[in-house]
Amino acid sequence: MDTDTLALPRTHYLNAEFGLASWLLTTDHKRIGLLFLGSISMFFVLGGIFAGMIRLELLTPPGDLVSDDTYNKLFTMHGIVMIFMFLIPSIPSVMGNFFVPIMIGARDLAFPRLNLLSWYIFMIGGCFTLYAIVTGGVDTGWTFYTPFSTMASTSNVMAAAVGIFIMGFSSILTGLNFIVTIHTMRAPGMTWFRMPLFLWAMYATSLINVLGTPVLAITIVSVALERAFHLGIFDPAYGGDPLLFQHLFWFYSHPAVYIMILPSMGIVSELIAAFSRKNIFGYTFVAFSSLAIAVFGFLVWGHHMFVAGMSVYGAMIFSVLSFLVAVPSAVKVFNWTATLYKGSVSYQTPMLYALGFIGLFTIGGLTGLFLASLGIDVHVTDTYFVVAHFHYIMVGGALMGYLGGLHYWWPKMTGRMYPDLWGRVAAVVTFLGFNLTFFPQFILGYLGMPRRYHAYPPEFQALNVLSTAGASVMGIGYLMPAIYLFWSLKYGPIAGPNPWGAKGLEWTTPSPPPTFNFDETPVVTEPAYAYDTVEKKLA
Amino acid sequence: MPKHESSSALVPDENAAPASDPALRHHFDDLAQQHEAATLGMWLFLATEVMFFGGLFSAYMIYRVWYPGTWGDASRTLDITLGTVNTIVLITSSLTMALAVHAAATNERRKVMSFLVVTMVLGVAFLGIKSFEYYQKFAEHHVPGLDFRFEGQAPERANLFFSLYFAMTGLHALHMIIGLGILSVILYMAWRGRFTEAWHTPVEISGLYWHFVDIIWIFLFPLLYLVDRHR
Amino acid sequence: MNQQAHAASHVIVPRSMYFTIFAALIVLTGLTTFVAFFDLGLANPIVALSIAVLKASLVVLFFMHMKYSSRLTWIIGGAAVFWLGILLVLILSDYAMRGWGG
């Protein structure tokens, strides 16, 4: 930068401007990423509190801590907050916003003002949902199934529905921004097949956001209208069909699972390459498997409705199609494993999260195959088996990837290192706590304990106590990063541009990056994970 | 593929090449890249809109096949003359919009403005006719939720038809109103002379949006007005 | 500057083309209304929708310049139609096999 200020601290995106307005009116994708980080962290804490109360209630068989009504609201709001306000925005809006432009060597996203708008839209939608929660909560389950949500429920369905509708536009705009940015703003030499796999994952995620979210938006509007004006679209009394709601809802909400897991898969690809110092085995396959998951993900929604009354033949078609998604998912897992083979693996904090991801995602994915099989699904529908399955995907998978990415890129985002020992302890504690919480639920489900009840027969208590104990351990595992990451902001050692010795454009620019990301537009001359060339040069 | 000849625009305020167009935003290399991004963004947004309307279209499809008789009965109460006239009004507005974009590309500012005004007048005319149809439906008690009455078989299913009628045309009208808002901004920008031969992308992408709203109506017209007309 | 001007502006088609397309759209509108008054049985909705698809294609190709656009634009348009197809076909497949009105 300026030669006469060499003695002074470097100017970067964090200290380029000060004051509240410089944050609330920023169009810098990095600052917007941090705005999202702050917002979704608050929502994560909120969702976590609901989860804690659910687990506390389930500590003992009778429904003694909260009433049945309150319990219904607890699991509904846990679902709404964690899915729509934390998991779906999490990686795209924090790390995607921050790193998509940097990783392709651009100065910003294609539409910076639209990007800021998407944060405001998210916050406005969040306010509606918070309003619904503060004024008594919602009791429909996060799925808003009709006719309960349109006719019977007396809770704040309207406010929550409007909130989710509004937040949907935030993910549409973010997705649109990423697709356009990746298409038009890559640096010279950054060809599609030199892009880091995180970007392929973000691209595939954005595809789902852009094509799936609008269907949820119109569906949730229909629910609100149906509640207000009795349109009859989902009401049998008018010749409408409640199952149509489920079709439209799951058309988005099944692919939404891939909105949560694909970005994590992208991060894991980065971490596996960086910490085993190898090119990702079968780069092209991993890249295309992201797109395949995005496409196949739209063909399988019916497996959420096997017992809802859809046609048997329809159910069979959806059951068979569901197995399709397993193929690209398995491609990823096998290729990561092959990358690890003969790599010089180092077990630093981000890598522990990545390894945790692979293990937990594999269990979650395989149990998903159980549920995709028509015969088994009928047996375990609406039991804790399902609960355990999707928590293995969404918490064991998506959240582990999120934390891994946060630890990997934290030095880049803040310029500071956190204590790696504490990081590793937190990763292990999270992993153990997670398994202690959710593995017993597989057994509970298989024994027949139904989900969404606040009381249960005494013979299930032992496993439920284990689960609640695990949840406490997991809570500690999440609390630790919150503490040492904050600590590192002030006391952490200076990170330097590339603390991991990793490849990728984001590591070629100073930490934290300057306002326009690079002092000079980078020119890319090698593939994404050219670790072999580093080793050769060293040797 | 993006082109990156002018890397000098890295820090826009100090180092930007003095020759660069005032319409060029700091994070793009040149106007071609900026144009490509904006156009691509609009097309993607329209894909989003297809899926947004797609939810209602699938509801329509299911119940249309499910209740063909009621659908015909209810559809025949719509005013086909007004529907056809409105279709023609909207198609004409699409023509004038296309001509406005053409005038922008050939840098004829006055023509851009007059074609935009004609487009907006036609848009308002469409909404006027639509409101009159809504008023008729209100007078005939065909508005679901507002003292709905329907003479004929299965009035509650006719209620379903009119729910979808109002949802689909209402959502379409909302898009028209937003379109009128966008065109007002574009008209103002044209009046202030913001567009050049090199940079008139805003006119083009607003045109894309306007044509898209036209396309939605092109499907709504036969689906809502032309069911079982021959009976 | 001049290079930029060329790069950023689009293909300029003769104005007469817009009027030709407009005439075709008006004729098709008249046709679809006219045909609706004849009992063609099952063919009625098929004809109506085919004409609508034709009209929409004319608007997309010529008014919206897709005919002169990049391959990427075609892919986005195709993706929108394809995804709408997934939605409609898979939902329809359930209802068709449930027995209508069941």
Coordinates of N, CA and C in Angstrom, one line a residue, chain C residues 3-72:
Chain C
Q3 N -13.7 0.0 -27.7 CA -13.7 -1.5 -27.6 C -14.8 -1.9 -26.6
Q4 N -14.8 -1.1 -25.5 CA -15.8 -1.4 -24.4 C -17.2 -1.3 -25.0
A5 N -17.4 -0.2 -25.8 CA -18.7 0.1 -26.3 C -19.2 -1.1 -27.1
H6 N -18.3 -1.6 -27.9 CA -18.7 -2.8 -28.8 C -18.9 -4.0 -27.9
A7 N -18.0 -4.2 -26.9 CA -18.2 -5.4 -26.2 C -19.5 -5.4 -25.4
A8 N -19.9 -4.3 -24.8 CA -21.0 -4.2 -23.9 C -22.3 -4.2 -24.6
S9 N -22.4 -3.7 -25.9 CA -23.7 -3.6 -26.5 C -24.0 -5.0 -27.2
H10 N -25.3 -5.1 -27.4 CA -25.8 -6.4 -27.9 C -26.0 -6.4 -29.4
V11 N -26.3 -7.5 -30.0 CA -26.7 -7.6 -31.4 C -27.9 -6.7 -31.6
I12 N -27.8 -5.8 -32.6 CA -29.0 -5.0 -32.9 C -29.7 -5.6 -34.1
V13 N -31.0 -6.0 -33.8 CA -31.8 -6.6 -34.9 C -32.6 -5.5 -35.5
P14 N -32.9 -5.7 -36.8 CA -33.8 -4.7 -37.5 C -35.1 -4.5 -36.8
R15 N -35.6 -3.3 -36.7 CA -36.8 -3.0 -36.0 C -38.0 -3.8 -36.5
S16 N -38.0 -4.1 -37.9 CA -39.1 -4.7 -38.5 C -39.4 -6.1 -37.9
M17 N -38.3 -6.8 -37.4 CA -38.5 -8.1 -36.8 C -39.5 -8.0 -35.6
Y18 N -39.4 -7.0 -34.8 CA -40.2 -6.9 -33.6 C -41.7 -6.8 -34.1
F19 N -41.9 -6.1 -35.2 CA -43.3 -6.0 -35.7 C -43.8 -7.3 -36.2
T20 N -43.0 -8.1 -36.9 CA -43.3 -9.4 -37.4 C -43.8 -10.3 -36.3
I21 N -42.9 -10.3 -35.2 CA -43.2 -11.2 -34.1 C -44.5 -10.7 -33.4
F22 N -44.7 -9.4 -33.3 CA -45.9 -8.9 -32.7 C -47.1 -9.4 -33.5
A23 N -47.0 -9.3 -34.8 CA -48.2 -9.7 -35.6 C -48.5 -11.2 -35.4
A24 N -47.4 -12.0 -35.3 CA -47.6 -13.4 -35.1 C -48.3 -13.7 -33.7
L25 N -47.9 -12.9 -32.7 CA -48.4 -13.1 -31.4 C -49.9 -12.7 -31.4
I26 N -50.3 -11.6 -32.1 CA -51.7 -11.2 -32.1 C -52.5 -12.3 -32.8
V27 N -52.0 -12.8 -34.0 CA -52.7 -13.8 -34.7 C -52.9 -15.1 -33.9
L28 N -51.9 -15.5 -33.1 CA -52.0 -16.7 -32.3 C -53.0 -16.4 -31.2
T29 N -53.0 -15.2 -30.6 CA -54.0 -14.9 -29.6 C -55.4 -15.1 -30.1
G30 N -55.6 -14.5 -31.3 CA -56.9 -14.7 -31.9 C -57.2 -16.1 -32.2
L31 N -56.3 -16.8 -32.6 CA -56.5 -18.3 -33.0 C -56.8 -19.1 -31.7
T32 N -56.1 -18.9 -30.7 CA -56.4 -19.7 -29.5 C -57.8 -19.4 -28.9
T33 N -58.2 -18.1 -29.0 CA -59.6 -17.8 -28.5 C -60.6 -18.4 -29.4
F34 N -60.3 -18.3 -30.7 CA -61.3 -18.8 -31.7 C -61.5 -20.4 -31.5
V35 N -60.3 -21.1 -31.5 CA -60.4 -22.5 -31.4 C -61.1 -23.0 -30.1
A36 N -61.0 -22.2 -29.1 CA -61.6 -22.6 -27.8 C -63.1 -22.8 -27.9
F37 N -63.7 -22.2 -28.9 CA -65.2 -22.3 -29.0 C -65.6 -23.6 -29.8
F38 N -64.7 -24.4 -30.2 CA -65.0 -25.6 -30.9 C -64.7 -26.8 -30.0
D39 N -65.6 -27.8 -30.0 CA -65.4 -28.9 -29.1 C -64.4 -29.9 -29.8
L40 N -63.2 -29.9 -29.3 CA -62.2 -30.8 -29.9 C -61.9 -32.0 -28.9
G41 N -62.7 -32.1 -27.9 CA -62.5 -33.1 -26.9 C -61.2 -32.9 -26.1
L42 N -60.4 -33.9 -26.0 CA -59.2 -33.9 -25.2 C -58.2 -32.9 -25.9
A43 N -58.4 -32.6 -27.2 CA -57.4 -31.8 -27.9 C -57.5 -30.3 -27.5
N44 N -58.6 -29.9 -26.9 CA -58.8 -28.5 -26.5 C -57.6 -28.0 -25.6
P45 N -57.4 -28.6 -24.5 CA -56.3 -28.1 -23.7 C -55.0 -28.2 -24.3
I46 N -54.8 -29.3 -25.1 CA -53.5 -29.5 -25.8 C -53.2 -28.4 -26.8
V47 N -54.3 -28.0 -27.6 CA -54.1 -27.0 -28.6 C -53.8 -25.7 -27.8
A48 N -54.6 -25.4 -26.8 CA -54.5 -24.1 -26.1 C -53.1 -24.0 -25.5
L49 N -52.6 -25.1 -24.9 CA -51.2 -25.0 -24.3 C -50.1 -25.0 -25.4
S50 N -50.3 -25.7 -26.5 CA -49.3 -25.6 -27.5 C -49.2 -24.2 -28.1
I51 N -50.3 -23.6 -28.3 CA -50.2 -22.2 -28.8 C -49.6 -21.3 -27.7
A52 N -49.9 -21.5 -26.5 CA -49.2 -20.7 -25.4 C -47.7 -20.9 -25.4
V53 N -47.3 -22.2 -25.6 CA -45.9 -22.5 -25.6 C -45.2 -21.8 -26.8
L54 N -45.9 -21.8 -27.9 CA -45.4 -21.2 -29.1 C -45.2 -19.7 -28.9
K55 N -46.3 -19.1 -28.4 CA -46.2 -17.6 -28.1 C -45.1 -17.3 -27.2
A56 N -45.0 -18.1 -26.1 CA -43.9 -17.8 -25.1 C -42.6 -18.0 -25.7
S57 N -42.4 -19.0 -26.6 CA -41.1 -19.2 -27.3 C -40.8 -18.0 -28.1
L58 N -41.8 -17.4 -28.9 CA -41.5 -16.3 -29.7 C -41.0 -15.1 -28.8
V59 N -41.7 -14.9 -27.7 CA -41.3 -13.8 -26.8 C -39.9 -14.0 -26.3
V60 N -39.6 -15.2 -25.9 CA -38.3 -15.5 -25.3 C -37.2 -15.4 -26.4
L61 N -37.4 -15.9 -27.5 CA -36.4 -16.0 -28.5 C -36.1 -14.6 -29.1
F62 N -37.2 -13.8 -29.4 CA -37.0 -12.6 -30.2 C -37.1 -11.4 -29.3
F63 N -38.2 -11.2 -28.5 CA -38.2 -10.0 -27.7 C -37.2 -10.0 -26.6
M64 N -36.9 -11.2 -26.1 CA -35.9 -11.3 -25.0 C -34.5 -11.6 -25.6
H65 N -34.4 -11.7 -26.9 CA -33.1 -11.9 -27.5 C -32.4 -13.2 -27.2
M66 N -33.1 -14.2 -26.7 CA -32.4 -15.4 -26.4 C -31.7 -16.0 -27.6
K67 N -32.4 -15.9 -28.8 CA -31.8 -16.4 -30.0 C -30.4 -15.9 -30.2
Y68 N -30.1 -14.7 -29.8 CA -28.8 -14.1 -30.0 C -27.9 -14.1 -28.8
S69 N -28.3 -14.9 -27.8 CA -27.6 -14.9 -26.5 C -26.6 -16.0 -26.4
S70 N -25.8 -15.9 -25.3 CA -24.8 -16.9 -25.1 C -25.4 -18.3 -24.7
R71 N -24.6 -19.3 -24.8 CA -25.0 -20.7 -24.5 C -25.5 -20.7 -23.1
L72 N -24.9 -19.9 -22.2 CA -25.2 -19.9 -20.8 C -26.7 -19.5 -20.6

